[in-house]
Coordinates of C-alpha atoms in Angstrom, one line a residue:
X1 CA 30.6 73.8 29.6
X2 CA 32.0 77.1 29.3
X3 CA 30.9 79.3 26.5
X4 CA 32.2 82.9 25.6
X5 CA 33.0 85.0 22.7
X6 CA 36.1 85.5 24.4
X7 CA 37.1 82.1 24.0
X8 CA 35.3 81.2 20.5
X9 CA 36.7 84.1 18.9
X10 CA 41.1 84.0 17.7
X11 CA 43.3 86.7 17.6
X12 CA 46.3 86.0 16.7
X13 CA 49.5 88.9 17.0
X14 CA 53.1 88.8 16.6
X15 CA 55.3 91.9 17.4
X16 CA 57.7 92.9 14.1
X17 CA 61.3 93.1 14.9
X18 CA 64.6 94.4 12.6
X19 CA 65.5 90.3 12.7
X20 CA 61.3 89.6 11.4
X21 CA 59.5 92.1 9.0
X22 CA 60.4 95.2 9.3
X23 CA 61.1 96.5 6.1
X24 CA 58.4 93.8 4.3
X25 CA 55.5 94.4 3.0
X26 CA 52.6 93.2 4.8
X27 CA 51.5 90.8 2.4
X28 CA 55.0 89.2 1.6
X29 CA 55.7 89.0 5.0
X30 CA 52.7 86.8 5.6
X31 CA 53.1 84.6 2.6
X32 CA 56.9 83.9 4.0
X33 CA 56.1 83.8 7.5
X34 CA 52.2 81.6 7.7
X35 CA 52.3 79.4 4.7
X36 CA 49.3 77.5 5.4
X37 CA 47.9 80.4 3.2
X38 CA 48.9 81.0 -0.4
X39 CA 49.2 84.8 -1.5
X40 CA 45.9 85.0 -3.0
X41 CA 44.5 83.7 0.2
X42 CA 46.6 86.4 2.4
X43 CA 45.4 88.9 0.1
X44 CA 41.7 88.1 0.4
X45 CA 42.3 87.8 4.3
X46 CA 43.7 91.5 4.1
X47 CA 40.8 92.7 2.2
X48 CA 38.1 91.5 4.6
X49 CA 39.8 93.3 7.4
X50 CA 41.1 90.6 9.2
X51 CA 44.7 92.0 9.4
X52 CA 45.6 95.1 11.7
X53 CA 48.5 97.0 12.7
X54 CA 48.7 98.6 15.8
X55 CA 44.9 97.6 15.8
X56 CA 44.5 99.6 12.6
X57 CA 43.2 97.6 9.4
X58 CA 46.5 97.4 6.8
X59 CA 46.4 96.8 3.1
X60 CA 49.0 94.8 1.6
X61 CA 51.5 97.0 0.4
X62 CA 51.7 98.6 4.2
X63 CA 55.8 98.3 5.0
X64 CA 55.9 97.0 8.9
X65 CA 58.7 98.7 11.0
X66 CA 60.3 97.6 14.0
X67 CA 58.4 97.5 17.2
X68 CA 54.9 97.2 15.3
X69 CA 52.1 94.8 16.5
X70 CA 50.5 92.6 13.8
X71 CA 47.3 91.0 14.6
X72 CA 45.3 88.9 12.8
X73 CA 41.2 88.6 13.6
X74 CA 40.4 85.1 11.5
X75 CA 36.7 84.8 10.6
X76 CA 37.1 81.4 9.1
X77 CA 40.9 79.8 9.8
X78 CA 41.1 76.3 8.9
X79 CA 42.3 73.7 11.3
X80 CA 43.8 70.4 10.2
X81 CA 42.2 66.9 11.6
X82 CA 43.3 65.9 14.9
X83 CA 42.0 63.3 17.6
X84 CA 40.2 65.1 20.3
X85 CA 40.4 62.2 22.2
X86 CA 41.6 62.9 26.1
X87 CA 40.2 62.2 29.6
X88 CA 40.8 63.1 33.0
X89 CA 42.4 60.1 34.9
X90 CA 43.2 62.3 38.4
X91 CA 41.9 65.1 39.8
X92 CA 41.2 66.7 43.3
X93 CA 40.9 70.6 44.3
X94 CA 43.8 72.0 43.0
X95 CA 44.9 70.0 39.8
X96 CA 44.1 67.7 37.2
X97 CA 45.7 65.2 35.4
X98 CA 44.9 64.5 32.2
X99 CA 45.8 62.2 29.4
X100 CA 45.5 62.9 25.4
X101 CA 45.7 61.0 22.7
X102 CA 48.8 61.3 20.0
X103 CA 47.6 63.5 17.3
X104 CA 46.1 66.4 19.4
X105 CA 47.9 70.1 20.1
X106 CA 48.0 71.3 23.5
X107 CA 48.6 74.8 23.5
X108 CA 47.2 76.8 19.9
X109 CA 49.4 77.6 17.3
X110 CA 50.0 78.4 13.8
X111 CA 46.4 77.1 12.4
X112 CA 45.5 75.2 15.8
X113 CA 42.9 76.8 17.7
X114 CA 39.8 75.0 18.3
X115 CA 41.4 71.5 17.2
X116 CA 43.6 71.6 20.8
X117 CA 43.8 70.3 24.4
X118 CA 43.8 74.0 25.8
X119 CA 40.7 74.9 23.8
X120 CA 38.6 71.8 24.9
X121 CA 39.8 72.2 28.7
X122 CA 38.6 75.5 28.4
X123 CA 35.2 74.8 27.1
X124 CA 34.7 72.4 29.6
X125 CA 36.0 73.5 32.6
X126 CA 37.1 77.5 32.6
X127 CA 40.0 78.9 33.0
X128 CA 42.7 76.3 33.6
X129 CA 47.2 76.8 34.1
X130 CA 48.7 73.7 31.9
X131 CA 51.7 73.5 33.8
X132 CA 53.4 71.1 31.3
X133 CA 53.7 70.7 27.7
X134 CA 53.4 67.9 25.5
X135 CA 54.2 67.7 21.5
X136 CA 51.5 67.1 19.5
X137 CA 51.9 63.8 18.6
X138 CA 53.0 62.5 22.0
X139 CA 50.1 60.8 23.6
X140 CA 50.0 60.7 27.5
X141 CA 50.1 62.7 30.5
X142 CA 50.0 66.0 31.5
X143 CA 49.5 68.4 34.4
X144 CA 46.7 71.4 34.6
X145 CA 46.5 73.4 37.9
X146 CA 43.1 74.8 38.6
X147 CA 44.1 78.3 39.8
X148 CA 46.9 80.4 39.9
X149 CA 48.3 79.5 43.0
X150 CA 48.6 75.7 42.5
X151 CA 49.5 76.4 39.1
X152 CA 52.8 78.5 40.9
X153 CA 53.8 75.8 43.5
X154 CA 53.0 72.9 40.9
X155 CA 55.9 74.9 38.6
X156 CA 58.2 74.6 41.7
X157 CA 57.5 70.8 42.7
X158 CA 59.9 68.6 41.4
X159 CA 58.5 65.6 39.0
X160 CA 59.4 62.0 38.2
X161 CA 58.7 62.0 34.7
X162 CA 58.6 58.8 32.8
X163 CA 58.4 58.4 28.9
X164 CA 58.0 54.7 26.9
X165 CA 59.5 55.3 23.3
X166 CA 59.7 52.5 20.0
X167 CA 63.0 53.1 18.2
X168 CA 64.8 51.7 15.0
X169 CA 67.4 49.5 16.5
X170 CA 68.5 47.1 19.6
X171 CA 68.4 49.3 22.8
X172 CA 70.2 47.2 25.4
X173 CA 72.2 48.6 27.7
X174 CA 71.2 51.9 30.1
X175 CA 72.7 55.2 28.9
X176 CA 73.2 58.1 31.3
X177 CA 72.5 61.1 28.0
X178 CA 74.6 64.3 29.6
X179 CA 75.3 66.8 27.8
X180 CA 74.1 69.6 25.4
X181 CA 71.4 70.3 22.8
X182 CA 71.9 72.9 20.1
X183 CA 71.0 73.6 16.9
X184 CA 71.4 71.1 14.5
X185 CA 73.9 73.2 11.6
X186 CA 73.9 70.0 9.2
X187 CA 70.0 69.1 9.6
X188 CA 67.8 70.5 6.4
X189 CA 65.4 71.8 8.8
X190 CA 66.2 75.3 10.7
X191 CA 64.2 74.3 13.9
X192 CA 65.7 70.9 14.3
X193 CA 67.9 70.1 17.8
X194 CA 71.3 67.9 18.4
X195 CA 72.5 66.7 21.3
X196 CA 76.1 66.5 22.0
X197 CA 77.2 64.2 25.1
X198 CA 79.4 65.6 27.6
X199 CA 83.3 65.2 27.2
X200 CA 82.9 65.2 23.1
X201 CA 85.8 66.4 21.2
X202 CA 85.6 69.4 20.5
X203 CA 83.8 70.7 23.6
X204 CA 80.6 72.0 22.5
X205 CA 79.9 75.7 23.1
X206 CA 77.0 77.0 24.3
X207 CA 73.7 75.7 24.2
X208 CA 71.0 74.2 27.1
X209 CA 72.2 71.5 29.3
X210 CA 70.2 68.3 29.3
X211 CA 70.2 65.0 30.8
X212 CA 68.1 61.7 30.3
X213 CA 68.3 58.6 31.7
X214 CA 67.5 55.8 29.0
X215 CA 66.7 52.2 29.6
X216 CA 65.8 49.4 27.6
X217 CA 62.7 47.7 28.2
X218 CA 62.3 44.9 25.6
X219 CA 64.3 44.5 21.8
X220 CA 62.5 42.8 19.0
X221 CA 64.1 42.5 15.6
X222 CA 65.1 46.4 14.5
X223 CA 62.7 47.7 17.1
X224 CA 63.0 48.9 21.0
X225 CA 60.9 50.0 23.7
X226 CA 63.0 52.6 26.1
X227 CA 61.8 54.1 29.1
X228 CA 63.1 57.7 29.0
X229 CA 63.3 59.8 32.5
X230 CA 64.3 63.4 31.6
X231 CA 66.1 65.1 34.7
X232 CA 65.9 68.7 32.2
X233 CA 62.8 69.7 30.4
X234 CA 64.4 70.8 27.3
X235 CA 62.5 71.4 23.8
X236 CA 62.5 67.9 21.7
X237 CA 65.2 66.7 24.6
X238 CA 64.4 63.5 24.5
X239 CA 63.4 62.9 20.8
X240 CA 66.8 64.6 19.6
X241 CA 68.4 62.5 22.6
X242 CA 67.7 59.4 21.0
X243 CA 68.2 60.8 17.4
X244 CA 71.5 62.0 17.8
X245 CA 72.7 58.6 20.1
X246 CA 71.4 56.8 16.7
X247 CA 68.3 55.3 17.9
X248 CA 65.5 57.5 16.1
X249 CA 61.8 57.3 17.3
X250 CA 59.7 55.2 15.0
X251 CA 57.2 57.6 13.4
X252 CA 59.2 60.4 14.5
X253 CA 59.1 63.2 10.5
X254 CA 61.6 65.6 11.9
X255 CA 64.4 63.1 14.2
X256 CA 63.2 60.0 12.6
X257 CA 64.8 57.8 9.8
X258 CA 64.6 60.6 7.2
X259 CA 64.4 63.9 8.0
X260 CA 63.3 65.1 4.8
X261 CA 60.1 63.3 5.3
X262 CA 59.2 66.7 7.5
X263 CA 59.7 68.9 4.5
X264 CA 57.3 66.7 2.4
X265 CA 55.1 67.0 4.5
X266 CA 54.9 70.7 5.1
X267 CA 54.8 71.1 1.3
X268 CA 52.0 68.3 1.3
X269 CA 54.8 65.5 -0.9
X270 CA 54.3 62.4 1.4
X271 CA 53.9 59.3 0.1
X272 CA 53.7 55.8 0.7
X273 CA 57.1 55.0 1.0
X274 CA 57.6 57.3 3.4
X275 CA 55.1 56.3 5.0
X276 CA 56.2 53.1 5.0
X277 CA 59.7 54.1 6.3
X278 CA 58.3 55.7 9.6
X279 CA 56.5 52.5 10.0
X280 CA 54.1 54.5 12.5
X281 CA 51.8 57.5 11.7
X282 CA 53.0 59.8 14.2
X283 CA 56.1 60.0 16.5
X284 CA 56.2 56.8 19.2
X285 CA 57.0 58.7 22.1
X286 CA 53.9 58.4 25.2
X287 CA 54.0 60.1 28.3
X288 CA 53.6 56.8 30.8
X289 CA 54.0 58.4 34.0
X290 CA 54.1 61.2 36.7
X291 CA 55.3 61.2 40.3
X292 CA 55.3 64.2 41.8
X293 CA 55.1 65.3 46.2
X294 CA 51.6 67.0 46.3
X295 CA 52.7 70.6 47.2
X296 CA 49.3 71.3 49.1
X297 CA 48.8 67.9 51.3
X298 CA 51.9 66.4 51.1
X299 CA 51.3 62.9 50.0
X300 CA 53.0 61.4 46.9
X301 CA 51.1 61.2 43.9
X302 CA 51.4 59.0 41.0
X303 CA 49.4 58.2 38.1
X304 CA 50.2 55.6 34.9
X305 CA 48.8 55.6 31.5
X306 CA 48.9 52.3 29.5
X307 CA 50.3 52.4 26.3
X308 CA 48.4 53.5 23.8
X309 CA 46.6 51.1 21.1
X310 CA 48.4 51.9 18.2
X311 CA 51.6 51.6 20.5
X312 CA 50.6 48.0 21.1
X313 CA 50.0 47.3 17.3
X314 CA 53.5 48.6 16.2
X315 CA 55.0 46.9 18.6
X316 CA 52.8 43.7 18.2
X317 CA 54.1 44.0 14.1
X318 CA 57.8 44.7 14.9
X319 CA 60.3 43.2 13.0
X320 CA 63.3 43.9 10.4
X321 CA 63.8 43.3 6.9
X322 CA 66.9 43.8 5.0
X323 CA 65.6 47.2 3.4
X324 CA 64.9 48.4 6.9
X325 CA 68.4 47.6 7.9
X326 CA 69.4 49.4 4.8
X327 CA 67.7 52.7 5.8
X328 CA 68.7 52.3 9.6
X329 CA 72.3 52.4 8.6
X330 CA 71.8 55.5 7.0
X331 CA 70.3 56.9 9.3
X332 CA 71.0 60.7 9.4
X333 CA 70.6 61.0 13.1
X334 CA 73.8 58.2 13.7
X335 CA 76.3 60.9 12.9
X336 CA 78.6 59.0 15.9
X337 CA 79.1 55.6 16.2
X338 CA 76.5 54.5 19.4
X339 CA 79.0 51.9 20.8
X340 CA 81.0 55.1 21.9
X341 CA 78.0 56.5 23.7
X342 CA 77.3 53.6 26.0

C-alpha cells in the first residue's frame, strides 16, 4: 500500500473569475460558495491559516479579483459516510477493472477526499488514470488504466456500455432517446439537466447531443428494470434521459419523483416521507457491463457485475399503491406525455 504526504495531505484551489468572486470578500465568498461550512466555521478555517491567496495566507475581509488563485490547506475537513466497498473483478498489465458499491465518490470533491474510489486506488496501488467516471451513488463498473499510455489508447477505444436501471412506471417498449440535453430552466435546482428528443417542437437550440438506447427488461406493478446503452457519454445522460421521457429512477433526489427532495437534503430537511417516496436510499442506476476491443492485444474483453443486493431487495418489494400512483402522475420529470416518445 502506498503511503505519502503527498497523497494524505488536501489542497484544494479554485481560480476567481469576474462571473465567481471577484469583488467578494474572502469570507462571504466561501460561505456562498462551500456550504458544508457555516461562517463561523470559515472564519476559524481562515484564522488557522488554512486559506491562501496566491499562496499567501488571507484574512477574511481580503476582496479577491479576477485571475486570483484560492487555495485551501484543510487540517481537519470532515467527510460524510460512504461505503468503501469495491474490488477489482479484471485486471492484466495495462488496466483494471473495478467495481464499487453505490454510495462511494470516485474522483474527490467538495468535502470528499479520503472517503473516495480515487483515494483508496491510490493507497493501494499508486498512481493510477480512471478513464471513466461514475456518479456517486451508481454502483458498478469502471475503467482505471495503469500508466499513461494505456490510459491514452483506453480514451480512444470505443466501449459497449451497459446500465440496469429501476424506474417508477411500466417500461415496455424500446425507445431509441436522440436528442439534446440542456439545462433544465423550470427545475428548482441550477445544476439539473433535460433532455429534449430530436424533431420536438420548437427545435431546441444548443446544447450536447446525446443518444441512448433503452430497453425494458421486466415490469412489476409501478416498477421497471431498463437496460440503458449510452452511444454519448454526457453528464447525468441517462438519469435525465429517463426523467425527462417520464420514467424517473427510483431513489434518484435530483431526477427522481420530487426534485425538491435534493434541496432537503443539502439543507439537512429529509424525512421519512421522502424517504419513503424514493422508495430506495440512493439512485437505482448500476453499471452492469463493459465491452470494449483490448487496444494492446486485440482480443475483446468483457466483464459483468450482478446486480447489487439492495437492487435485488427493491426489486424483490416492488409494487404500487394508489398513493404511489398519485405521486407518479405528478411527477415533475413527465413534462410530455411518454406515449409520444415511443
Amino acid at each position: 500500500m502506498m503511503k505519502s504526504d503527498a497523497l494524505e495531505k488536501r489542497v484544494i484551489s479554485t481560480r476567481i473569475s469576474r462571473e465567481r468572486g471577484a469583488g467578494m470578500p474572502l469570507l462571504d465568498y466561501l460561505v456562498a460558495r462551500f456550504t458544508y461550512r457555516d461562517r463561523d466555521g470559515w472564519r476559524e478555517r481562515i484564522a488557522a491559516g488554512e486559506l491562501r491567496v496566491n499562496n499567501v495566507a488571507a484574512v477574511p475581509e481580503r476582496v479577491l479579483a479576477d485571475g486570483e488563485v484560492l487555495s485551501y490547506h484543510p487540517g481537519d475537513l470532515p467527510e460524510p459516510p460512504v461505503d468503501l466497498a469495491w474490488r477489482v473483478v479484471y485486471e492484466d498489465e495495462y488496466f483494471r477493472i473495478v467495481e464499487k458499491s453505490g454510495n462511494l465518490p470516485v474522483h474527490p470533491v467538495g468535502p470528499f477526499y479520503r472517503h473516495t474510489l480515487w483515494f483508496e486506488l491510490r493507497r493501494t496501488f499508486g498512481n493510477v488514470h480512471l478513464v471513466n467516471r461514475l456518479d456517486r451513488e451508481t454502483s458498478g463498473l469502471l475503467l482505471v488504466a495503469r500508466h499513461a499510455e494505456a490510459a491514452r489508447k483506453l480514451s480512444r477505444t470505443p466501449w459497449r456500455k451497459e446500465y440496469l436501471a429501476l424506474v417508477f412506471g411500466s417500461f415496455t417498449e424500446p425507445v431509441e432517446a436522440e436528442g439534446v440535453l440542456l439545462p433544465d430552466a423550470a427545475g428548482a435546482v441550477r445544476k439539473k439537466r433535460r433532455f429534449i428528443p430530436a424533431g420536438a417542437a420548437p427545435p431546441a437550440a444548443g446544447g450536447e447531443f446525446a443518444a441512448t438506447r433503452l430497453e425494458p427488461v421486466a415490469v412489476r406493478a409501478g416498477v421497471s428494470l431498463v437496460r440503458a446503452l449510452p452511444r454519448t457519454g454526457r453528464l447525468h445522460q441517462i438519469r435525465a434521459t429517463l426523467c425527462s421521457l417520464g420514467f424517473p429512477l427510483l431513489g434518484d433526489k435530483l431526477y427522481g419523483p420530487d426534485e425538491r427532495i435534493y434541496l432537503k437534503i443539502r439543507d439537512d430537511r429529509i424525512d421519512a416521507a421522502d424517504r419513503a417516496l424514493l422508495r430506495m436510499p440512493r439512485q437505482a442506476l448500476h453499471s452492469a457491463a463493459l465491452t470494449f476491443r483490448h487496444p494492446f492485444t486485440g482480443r475483446e474483453v468483457h466483464v459483468e457485475s450482478p446486480l447489487p443486493e439492495d437492487f435485488r431487495t427493491v426489486w424483490d418489494r416492488a409494487g404500487k399503491t394508489a398513493e404511489e400512483e398519485e405521486v407518479f402522475s405528478e411527477n415533475p420529470c413527465a413534462k410530455a406525455e411518454k406515449r409520444d416518445m415511443l
